XYZ file of C-alpha atoms in Angstrom:
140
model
C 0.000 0.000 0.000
C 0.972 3.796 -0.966
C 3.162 2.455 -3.671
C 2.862 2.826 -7.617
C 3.780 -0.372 -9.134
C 3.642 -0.492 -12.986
C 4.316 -3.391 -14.730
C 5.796 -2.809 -18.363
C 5.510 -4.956 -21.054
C 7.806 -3.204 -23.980
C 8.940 -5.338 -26.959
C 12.740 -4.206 -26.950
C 13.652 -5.770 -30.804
C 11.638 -2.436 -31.765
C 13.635 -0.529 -29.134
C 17.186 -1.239 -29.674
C 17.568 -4.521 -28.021
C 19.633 -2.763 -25.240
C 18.468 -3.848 -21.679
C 21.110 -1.185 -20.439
C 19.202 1.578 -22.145
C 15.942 0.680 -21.280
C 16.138 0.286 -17.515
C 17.980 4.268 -18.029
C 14.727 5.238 -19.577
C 12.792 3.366 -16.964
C 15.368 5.840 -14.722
C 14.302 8.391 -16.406
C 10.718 8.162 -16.623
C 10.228 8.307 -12.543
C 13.186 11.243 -12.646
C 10.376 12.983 -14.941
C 7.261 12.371 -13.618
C 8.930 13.078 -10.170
C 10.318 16.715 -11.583
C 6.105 17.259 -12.124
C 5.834 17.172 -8.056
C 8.720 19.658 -7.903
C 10.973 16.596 -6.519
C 14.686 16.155 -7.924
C 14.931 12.686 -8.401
C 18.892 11.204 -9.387
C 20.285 8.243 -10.746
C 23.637 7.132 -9.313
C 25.933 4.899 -11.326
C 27.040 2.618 -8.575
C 22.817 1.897 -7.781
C 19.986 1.249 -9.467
C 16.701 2.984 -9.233
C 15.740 6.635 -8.491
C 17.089 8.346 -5.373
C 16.721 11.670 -3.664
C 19.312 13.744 -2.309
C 18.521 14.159 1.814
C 22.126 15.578 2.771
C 25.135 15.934 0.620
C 26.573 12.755 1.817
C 22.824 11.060 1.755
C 20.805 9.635 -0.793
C 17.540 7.865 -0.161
C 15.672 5.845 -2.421
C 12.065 6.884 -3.865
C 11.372 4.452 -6.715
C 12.713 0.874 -7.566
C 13.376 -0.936 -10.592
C 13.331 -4.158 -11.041
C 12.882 -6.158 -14.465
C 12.875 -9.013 -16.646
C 13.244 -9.999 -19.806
C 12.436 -12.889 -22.238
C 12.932 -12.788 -25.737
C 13.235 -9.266 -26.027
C 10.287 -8.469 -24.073
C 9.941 -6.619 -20.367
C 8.630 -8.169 -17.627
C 8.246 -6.588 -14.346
C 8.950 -2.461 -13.711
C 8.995 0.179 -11.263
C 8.041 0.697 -7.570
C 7.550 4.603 -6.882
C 6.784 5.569 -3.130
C 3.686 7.718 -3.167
C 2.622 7.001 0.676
C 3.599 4.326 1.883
C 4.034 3.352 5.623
C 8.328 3.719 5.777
C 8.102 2.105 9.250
C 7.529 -1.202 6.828
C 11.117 -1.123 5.580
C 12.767 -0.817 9.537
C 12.776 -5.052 9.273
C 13.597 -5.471 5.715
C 17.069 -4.418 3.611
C 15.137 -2.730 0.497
C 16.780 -3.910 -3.012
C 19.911 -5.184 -0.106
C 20.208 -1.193 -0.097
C 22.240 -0.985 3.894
C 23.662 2.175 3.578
C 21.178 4.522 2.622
C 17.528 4.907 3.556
C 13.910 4.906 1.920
C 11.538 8.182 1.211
C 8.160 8.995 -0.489
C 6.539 11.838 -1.903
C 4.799 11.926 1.266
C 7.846 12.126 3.448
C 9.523 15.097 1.288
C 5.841 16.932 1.818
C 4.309 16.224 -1.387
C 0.706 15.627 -0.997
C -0.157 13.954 -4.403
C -2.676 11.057 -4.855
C -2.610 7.997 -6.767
C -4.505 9.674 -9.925
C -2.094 12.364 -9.971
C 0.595 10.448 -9.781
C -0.952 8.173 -12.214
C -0.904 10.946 -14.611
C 2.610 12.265 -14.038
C 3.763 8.486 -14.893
C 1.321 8.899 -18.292
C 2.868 11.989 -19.617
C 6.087 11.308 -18.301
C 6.405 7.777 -20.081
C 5.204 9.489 -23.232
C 8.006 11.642 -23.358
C 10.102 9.024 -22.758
C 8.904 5.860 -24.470
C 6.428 7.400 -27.329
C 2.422 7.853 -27.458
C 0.530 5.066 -25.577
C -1.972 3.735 -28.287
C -5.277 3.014 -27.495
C -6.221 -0.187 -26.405
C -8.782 -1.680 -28.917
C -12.718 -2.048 -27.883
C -13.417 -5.299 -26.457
C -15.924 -7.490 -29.038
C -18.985 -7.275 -28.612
């Protein structure tokens, strides 16, 4: 609960076939659609995922990544902390993350709800990815 989780299901032979690449635009999607809440998300070359900036020695984590892929296709996607309870990740090592800590939108005093975060992600993946089509009317 309080987290976005979007599974992506992107055919990479019509993207490059570059697994590298795409999870940087997966990077760069939540860096985007954060920037929309007025929050400076990074990237860090030594992690992956989408971190914020608490101190200038700090970094805590706002959005996960995590994918697969078979036969060119993506499984899997991102996590991006909305409002979750953080108190959850006190027993857990997050993505074996030890030295650095957790955050949400919530935490960094964004009050933004699942629809408009919902459509951040939509414009921000179309600047990223391309135009979503529409999905075809069921038969009738």
């Amino acid at each position: 609960p309080g987290q976005r989780v979007a599974y992506l299901m992107l055919d990479l032979r019509t993207r490059g076939r570059d697994v590298k690449r795409y999870i940087g635009d997966l990077e760069r999607w939540l860096i985007a659609a954060l920037a929309g809440f007025g929050v400076e998300g990074l990237i860090r070359p030594d992690r992956v995922g989408v971190w914020v900036a608490r101190t200038a020695m700090t970094d805590d984590k706002i959005a996960a990544i995590g994918v697969r892929v078979r036969r060119w296709v993506t499984f899997h996607g991102i996590a991006l902390n909305v409002a979750p309870d953080l108190s959850h990740y006190d027993g857990i090592v997050p993505c074996g993350v030890t030295a650095h800590g957790v955050t949400s939108l919530a935490a960094l005093g964004v009050n933004a709800s699942m629809a408009d975060v919902d459509a951040a992600l939509k414009q921000a993946f179309e600047a990223v990815f391309g135009a979503v089509p529409a999905a075809p009317a069921p038969p009738r």
